[in-house]
């Protein structure tokens, strides 16, 4: 500044500043020619670039240098970076074993395999704030791990033991013998559960079956748990010696059976020592008799085994090794028991019926000194003194029809087990004649004209307490013979036609044919009488008639087989539950001359089955307009048998809609017998002009109100109610305030409740923005975006640049930090013509490839309208940050 005015201000700054410090001198001359100077120091810093590196692969077990000198591809002021110009510092790494030593990247020994990164920073010594960072990619590999197969020593499976010691003995890690501390040794599988891994030793469990087995184990590097290998150990398990020795059992009575030898294992060995039953499966091989069997380890003789010398062969097989077996023989002697058959005396038996004279002749016979069982012997018939005396099984039978007398039967018993071991005995049998009884008979004929077979006189006669069979006796008539009464040789008695009513007595005799002197007599009494009552012809089934009808009964008829019939009737009346209803029962009685009588009835019921009726005429259906609904008719009711109760009247509205509805009038009337009649009248009502629709419009920017009542048709009643159908909140009574309402149709309904003729008017108001004038929005540049594909902030956005009415033309240019044009376009917009991180410059490398993260420079030129309506060109420029 100068109190008299400044003439000029100049400086000696160069067009291009060198790197380093430059002094600039400013000269000021006022209007009087006076001069003043001042100086300014300008410091220019060189560009620094740290470039990412990829190290060589390092074996993580040994460690080593992955990168020698990370500065080798870094730049300072467009030249190769030198350690003397820079400070290199470690920032971070993804594994603590990856470190920076000076400018070298080191991998520590014992670092797990993987892909890691290290971040370092370089800063210019001359300008400590002039810095950049870079990343080093380091790959650490796992060492080779090899598990080699092993072959163990043979182990006796009975005893078990260690088949192989230390499976790691021939395994390697990184080419040298592996140490147990370097790996985790785990059991994978084995072909037998008894072959296991304990630490690094392979064990065979005691009682492991003989065989060739394998065990698979795995070793995994502790440093790199997924760096693994597997190997197989071959294991041989051998069987112990097994010896079964022969045995001689004690003699056993074959009838009783028993144990010939206890525990055949007593002198057998396994692995050189006495065998235990739990160590072997003892099985029956064969025997020279099916009764000689093996039960567990005992040799048994079954009861009922024939006498003789036998042998049994058994086998023992080691449970652990089922094919490790041996056999031996047991010698067994079986003896026969003593057999005795004793004489028997049967009970006296009626020869007419026959039957069992003696049950079980074996009852006093013995085998081996004890009562014999039928299942132990064959019992056979030898002879008898009468062909009717036989042996059935062990019972002595007398055939039916055997004459009375004293007889004998001889039988033999032979042991089934030993068929030549036999004895005989005699049974004494007495046969008697049966008692014969003829019992009196009485026959009565109830029908005076009936004749023919009356019955059989033998039906109640007995021989030995049983009913007589006609074929077993001879029958004769002793006295009372009558030419109209006949008795045949089967005992049937019958009368001939013409036998007069009365009582007749005859005597007959029966004699047993098997024993002709065995006889008895009895009387036959025959009574003939009239005992049949008259028979009615059928009468009508019960019927029901109306309460005002007269009962009409049918005339009954009846007949009788022996005489004339007299008919009489009696009426019985039972009152019903209500007036005019009752039941009449007419009972007829028919009597013949012998006093036999029969009755029959006919029932007629009088009932009130009809409900009340109306004497008033009315229309069942009426169609009217809502202003002409007729009054309810007054109906008068009557009943044909009793009185009608007061009617119950209801009135309901149905089928209601905007244009119509129905009035249903219903009368329900009952009589004293509970019969109900219902009378209905339906009035179909039409509501004329029930709905009118009108339309209007208003602007949401208009602050004035509208009296929407003025929009209704002329003559509309004023006593209606407005309803805000869309709940806009803008309607107070009939005053609508459209200001601020959302655009679109709003519905308001005017409801007129006019008694039986309700109606409504629907008003639709279209809310628009025709009265609103909008200004131009400001141009605003968003100077950061992230085109990473996540759908958020994907493009470089310039607010309102799309409004061509306000901003008709524009150009956009974008440069990288080296001044290279990477994007340019005309008429930029945020939808279809935008910058999305893809290079589109006139002079650019990798056209259409994704640009890296960093800072870019933009220049925006656009046209706009000033306050006077003239077009002017404006410019915006600045930095833009692109990140992924």
CSV table of N, CA and C in Angstrom, one decimal, residues 650-738:
chain,number,residue,atom,x,y,z
A,650,UNK,N,-91.5,-60.0,13.1
A,650,UNK,CA,-90.2,-59.5,13.0
A,650,UNK,C,-90.0,-58.8,11.7
A,651,UNK,N,-89.1,-57.8,11.6
A,651,UNK,CA,-88.8,-57.1,10.4
A,651,UNK,C,-87.3,-56.9,10.3
A,652,UNK,N,-86.7,-57.4,9.2
A,652,UNK,CA,-85.3,-57.3,9.0
A,652,UNK,C,-84.9,-56.7,7.6
A,653,UNK,N,-83.8,-56.0,7.5
A,653,UNK,CA,-83.3,-55.4,6.3
A,653,UNK,C,-82.2,-56.4,5.7
A,654,UNK,N,-82.4,-56.8,4.4
A,654,UNK,CA,-81.4,-57.7,3.8
A,654,UNK,C,-81.0,-57.2,2.4
A,655,UNK,N,-80.0,-57.8,1.8
A,655,UNK,CA,-79.5,-57.5,0.5
A,655,UNK,C,-79.3,-56.0,0.3
A,656,UNK,N,-78.7,-55.4,1.3
A,656,UNK,CA,-78.5,-53.9,1.3
A,656,UNK,C,-77.4,-53.6,0.4
A,657,UNK,N,-77.5,-52.6,-0.5
A,657,UNK,CA,-76.5,-52.1,-1.4
A,657,UNK,C,-76.7,-50.6,-1.6
A,658,UNK,N,-75.8,-50.0,-2.4
A,658,UNK,CA,-75.9,-48.6,-2.6
A,658,UNK,C,-77.2,-48.2,-3.3
A,659,UNK,N,-77.7,-49.1,-4.1
A,659,UNK,CA,-78.9,-48.7,-5.0
A,659,UNK,C,-80.2,-49.4,-4.5
A,660,UNK,N,-80.1,-50.3,-3.6
A,660,UNK,CA,-81.4,-51.0,-3.2
A,660,UNK,C,-81.2,-51.7,-1.9
A,661,UNK,N,-82.3,-52.2,-1.3
A,661,UNK,CA,-82.3,-53.1,-0.1
A,661,UNK,C,-83.7,-53.7,0.0
A,662,UNK,N,-83.8,-54.8,0.8
A,662,UNK,CA,-85.1,-55.5,1.0
A,662,UNK,C,-85.5,-55.4,2.4
A,663,UNK,N,-86.8,-55.3,2.6
A,663,UNK,CA,-87.4,-55.3,4.0
A,663,UNK,C,-88.2,-56.7,4.0
A,664,UNK,N,-87.8,-57.6,5.0
A,664,UNK,CA,-88.5,-58.9,5.1
A,664,UNK,C,-89.3,-58.8,6.4
A,665,UNK,N,-90.7,-58.9,6.2
A,665,UNK,CA,-91.7,-58.9,7.3
A,665,UNK,C,-92.1,-60.3,7.5
A,666,UNK,N,-92.1,-60.8,8.8
A,666,UNK,CA,-92.4,-62.2,9.1
A,666,UNK,C,-93.3,-62.2,10.3
A,667,UNK,N,-94.4,-63.1,10.1
A,667,UNK,CA,-95.3,-63.4,11.2
A,667,UNK,C,-95.2,-64.8,11.6
A,668,UNK,N,-95.0,-65.2,12.8
A,668,UNK,CA,-94.9,-66.6,13.3
A,668,UNK,C,-96.1,-66.8,14.2
A,669,UNK,N,-97.0,-67.8,13.9
A,669,UNK,CA,-98.2,-68.1,14.7
A,669,UNK,C,-98.3,-69.5,15.0
A,670,UNK,N,-98.7,-69.9,16.2
A,670,UNK,CA,-98.8,-71.3,16.6
A,670,UNK,C,-100.2,-71.5,17.2
A,671,UNK,N,-100.7,-72.9,17.2
A,671,UNK,CA,-101.9,-73.2,17.8
A,671,UNK,C,-101.7,-73.9,19.1
A,672,UNK,N,-102.7,-74.4,19.8
A,672,UNK,CA,-102.6,-75.0,21.1
A,672,UNK,C,-101.9,-76.4,21.1
A,673,UNK,N,-101.8,-77.0,19.8
A,673,UNK,CA,-101.1,-78.3,19.7
A,673,UNK,C,-99.7,-78.1,19.2
A,674,UNK,N,-99.2,-76.9,19.2
A,674,UNK,CA,-97.8,-76.6,18.8
A,674,UNK,C,-97.5,-76.5,17.4
A,675,UNK,N,-98.5,-76.6,16.5
A,675,UNK,CA,-98.3,-76.4,15.0
A,675,UNK,C,-98.0,-74.9,14.8
A,676,UNK,N,-96.9,-74.7,14.0
A,676,UNK,CA,-96.5,-73.3,13.7
A,676,UNK,C,-96.6,-73.0,12.2
A,677,UNK,N,-97.2,-71.8,12.0
A,677,UNK,CA,-97.3,-71.3,10.6
A,677,UNK,C,-96.5,-70.0,10.5
A,678,UNK,N,-95.8,-69.8,9.4
A,678,UNK,CA,-95.0,-68.6,9.2
A,678,UNK,C,-95.5,-68.0,7.9
A,679,UNK,N,-95.8,-66.6,7.9
A,679,UNK,CA,-96.2,-65.9,6.8
A,679,UNK,C,-95.2,-64.8,6.6
A,680,UNK,N,-94.8,-64.6,5.3
A,680,UNK,CA,-93.7,-63.7,5.0
A,680,UNK,C,-94.1,-62.7,3.9
A,681,UNK,N,-93.7,-61.4,4.0
A,681,UNK,CA,-93.8,-60.5,3.0
A,681,UNK,C,-92.5,-59.8,2.8
A,682,UNK,N,-92.0,-59.7,1.5
A,682,UNK,CA,-90.7,-59.1,1.1
A,682,UNK,C,-91.0,-57.9,0.3
A,683,UNK,N,-90.5,-56.7,0.8
A,683,UNK,CA,-90.6,-55.4,0.2
A,683,UNK,C,-89.2,-55.1,-0.4
A,684,UNK,N,-89.1,-55.1,-1.8
A,684,UNK,CA,-87.9,-54.8,-2.4
A,684,UNK,C,-87.9,-53.3,-2.7
A,685,UNK,N,-86.9,-52.6,-2.1
A,685,UNK,CA,-86.9,-51.1,-2.2
A,685,UNK,C,-85.7,-50.7,-3.1
A,686,UNK,N,-86.0,-49.8,-4.1
A,686,UNK,CA,-85.0,-49.2,-4.9
A,686,UNK,C,-84.7,-47.8,-4.4
A,687,UNK,N,-83.4,-47.5,-4.4
A,687,UNK,CA,-83.0,-46.1,-4.0
A,687,UNK,C,-82.5,-45.4,-5.2
A,688,UNK,N,-83.4,-44.4,-5.8
A,688,UNK,CA,-83.1,-43.7,-7.0
A,688,UNK,C,-82.0,-42.7,-6.8
A,689,UNK,N,-81.1,-42.5,-7.8
A,689,UNK,CA,-80.0,-41.5,-7.7
A,689,UNK,C,-79.2,-41.6,-6.4
A,690,UNK,N,-78.8,-42.9,-6.0
A,690,UNK,CA,-78.1,-43.1,-4.8
A,690,UNK,C,-76.7,-42.6,-4.8
A,691,UNK,N,-76.1,-42.5,-6.0
A,691,UNK,CA,-74.7,-42.2,-6.0
A,691,UNK,C,-74.3,-41.3,-7.2
A,692,UNK,N,-73.7,-40.1,-7.0
A,692,UNK,CA,-73.3,-39.2,-8.1
A,692,UNK,C,-71.8,-38.9,-7.9
A,693,UNK,N,-71.0,-38.9,-9.0
A,693,UNK,CA,-69.6,-38.6,-9.0
A,693,UNK,C,-69.3,-37.3,-9.7
A,694,UNK,N,-68.5,-36.4,-9.1
A,694,UNK,CA,-68.1,-35.2,-9.8
A,694,UNK,C,-66.6,-35.0,-9.6
A,695,UNK,N,-65.9,-34.2,-10.4
A,695,UNK,CA,-64.5,-34.0,-10.4
A,695,UNK,C,-64.1,-32.5,-10.4
A,696,UNK,N,-63.0,-32.2,-9.8
A,696,UNK,CA,-62.4,-30.8,-9.7
A,696,UNK,C,-60.9,-30.9,-9.6
A,697,UNK,N,-60.3,-29.8,-9.5
A,697,UNK,CA,-58.8,-29.7,-9.4
A,697,UNK,C,-58.4,-28.6,-8.5
A,698,UNK,N,-57.1,-28.6,-8.0
A,698,UNK,CA,-56.6,-27.6,-7.2
A,698,UNK,C,-55.1,-27.7,-7.2
A,699,UNK,N,-54.3,-26.6,-6.9
A,699,UNK,CA,-52.9,-26.6,-6.9
A,699,UNK,C,-52.3,-26.6,-5.5
A,700,UNK,N,-51.3,-27.5,-5.3
A,700,UNK,CA,-50.7,-27.7,-3.9
A,700,UNK,C,-50.0,-26.5,-3.5
A,701,UNK,N,-49.7,-25.6,-4.4
A,701,UNK,CA,-49.0,-24.3,-4.0
A,701,UNK,C,-49.9,-23.2,-3.8
A,702,UNK,N,-51.2,-23.4,-3.9
A,702,UNK,CA,-52.2,-22.3,-3.7
A,702,UNK,C,-52.6,-22.3,-2.2
A,703,UNK,N,-52.4,-21.2,-1.5
A,703,UNK,CA,-52.7,-21.1,-0.1
A,703,UNK,C,-54.1,-20.7,0.2
A,704,UNK,N,-54.9,-20.4,-0.8
A,704,UNK,CA,-56.3,-20.0,-0.6
A,704,UNK,C,-57.1,-21.3,-0.4
A,705,UNK,N,-58.3,-21.1,0.3
A,705,UNK,CA,-59.2,-22.3,0.6
A,705,UNK,C,-60.3,-22.4,-0.5
A,706,UNK,N,-60.9,-23.5,-0.5
A,706,UNK,CA,-62.0,-23.8,-1.4
A,706,UNK,C,-63.2,-24.3,-0.6
A,707,UNK,N,-64.4,-23.7,-0.9
A,707,UNK,CA,-65.7,-24.2,-0.3
A,707,UNK,C,-66.2,-25.2,-1.3
A,708,UNK,N,-65.9,-26.5,-0.9
A,708,UNK,CA,-66.3,-27.6,-1.9
A,708,UNK,C,-67.8,-27.8,-1.9
A,709,UNK,N,-68.6,-27.2,-1.0
A,709,UNK,CA,-70.0,-27.3,-1.1
A,709,UNK,C,-70.5,-26.6,-2.4
A,710,UNK,N,-69.7,-25.6,-2.9
A,710,UNK,CA,-70.1,-24.9,-4.1
A,710,UNK,C,-69.9,-25.8,-5.3
A,711,UNK,N,-69.2,-26.9,-5.2
A,711,UNK,CA,-68.9,-27.8,-6.3
A,711,UNK,C,-70.1,-28.8,-6.5
A,712,UNK,N,-71.0,-28.9,-5.5
A,712,UNK,CA,-72.1,-29.9,-5.6
A,712,UNK,C,-73.2,-29.4,-6.6
A,713,UNK,N,-74.0,-30.3,-7.1
A,713,UNK,CA,-75.1,-29.9,-8.0
A,713,UNK,C,-76.1,-29.0,-7.3
A,714,UNK,N,-76.7,-28.1,-8.1
A,714,UNK,CA,-77.7,-27.2,-7.6
A,714,UNK,C,-78.8,-28.0,-6.9
A,715,UNK,N,-79.3,-27.5,-5.8
A,715,UNK,CA,-80.5,-28.1,-5.1
A,715,UNK,C,-80.1,-29.2,-4.2
A,716,UNK,N,-78.7,-29.5,-4.0
A,716,UNK,CA,-78.3,-30.5,-3.1
A,716,UNK,C,-78.6,-30.1,-1.7
A,717,UNK,N,-79.3,-31.0,-0.8
A,717,UNK,CA,-79.6,-30.6,0.6
A,717,UNK,C,-78.3,-30.2,1.3
A,718,UNK,N,-78.4,-29.3,2.3
A,718,UNK,CA,-77.3,-28.8,3.0
A,718,UNK,C,-77.1,-29.5,4.3
A,719,UNK,N,-77.9,-30.5,4.6
A,719,UNK,CA,-77.8,-31.2,5.9
A,719,UNK,C,-77.0,-32.4,5.8
A,720,UNK,N,-76.2,-32.6,4.7
A,720,UNK,CA,-75.3,-33.8,4.6
A,720,UNK,C,-74.0,-33.7,5.4
A,721,UNK,N,-73.2,-34.7,5.3
A,721,UNK,CA,-71.9,-34.8,6.1
A,721,UNK,C,-70.8,-35.1,5.1
A,722,UNK,N,-69.7,-34.3,5.2
A,722,UNK,CA,-68.5,-34.5,4.3
A,722,UNK,C,-67.6,-35.5,5.0
A,723,UNK,N,-67.0,-36.5,4.2
A,723,UNK,CA,-66.1,-37.5,4.7
A,723,UNK,C,-64.8,-37.4,3.9
A,724,UNK,N,-63.6,-37.2,4.6
A,724,UNK,CA,-62.3,-37.2,4.0
A,724,UNK,C,-61.9,-38.6,3.8
A,725,UNK,N,-62.2,-39.2,2.6
A,725,UNK,CA,-62.0,-40.6,2.3
A,725,UNK,C,-60.5,-41.0,2.4
A,726,UNK,N,-59.6,-40.1,1.9
A,726,UNK,CA,-58.2,-40.4,1.8
A,726,UNK,C,-57.4,-39.9,3.0
A,727,UNK,N,-58.2,-39.4,4.0
A,727,UNK,CA,-57.6,-38.9,5.3
A,727,UNK,C,-56.4,-37.9,5.0
A,728,UNK,N,-56.7,-36.9,4.1
A,728,UNK,CA,-55.7,-35.9,3.8
A,728,UNK,C,-55.5,-34.9,4.9
A,729,UNK,N,-56.5,-34.7,5.8
A,729,UNK,CA,-56.3,-33.8,6.9
A,729,UNK,C,-56.5,-32.3,6.4
A,730,UNK,N,-56.8,-32.2,5.1
A,730,UNK,CA,-57.0,-30.8,4.6
A,730,UNK,C,-58.4,-30.3,4.5
A,731,UNK,N,-59.4,-31.1,5.0
A,731,UNK,CA,-60.8,-30.8,4.9
A,731,UNK,C,-61.3,-30.5,6.3
A,732,UNK,N,-61.8,-29.3,6.5
A,732,UNK,CA,-62.5,-28.9,7.8
A,732,UNK,C,-63.9,-28.5,7.5
A,733,UNK,N,-64.9,-29.4,7.8
A,733,UNK,CA,-66.3,-29.2,7.4
A,733,UNK,C,-66.4,-29.3,5.9
A,734,UNK,N,-66.7,-28.1,5.3
A,734,UNK,CA,-66.8,-28.1,3.8
A,734,UNK,C,-65.7,-27.2,3.2
A,735,UNK,N,-64.7,-26.9,4.0
A,735,UNK,CA,-63.6,-26.0,3.5
A,735,UNK,C,-62.4,-26.8,3.3
A,736,UNK,N,-61.8,-26.8,2.0
A,736,UNK,CA,-60.6,-27.6,1.7
A,736,UNK,C,-59.4,-26.6,1.5
A,737,UNK,N,-58.3,-27.0,2.2
A,737,UNK,CA,-57.0,-26.2,2.0
A,737,UNK,C,-56.1,-27.1,1.2
A,738,UNK,N,-55.9,-26.8,-0.1
A,738,UNK,CA,-55.0,-27.7,-0.9
A,738,UNK,C,-53.5,-27.5,-0.7
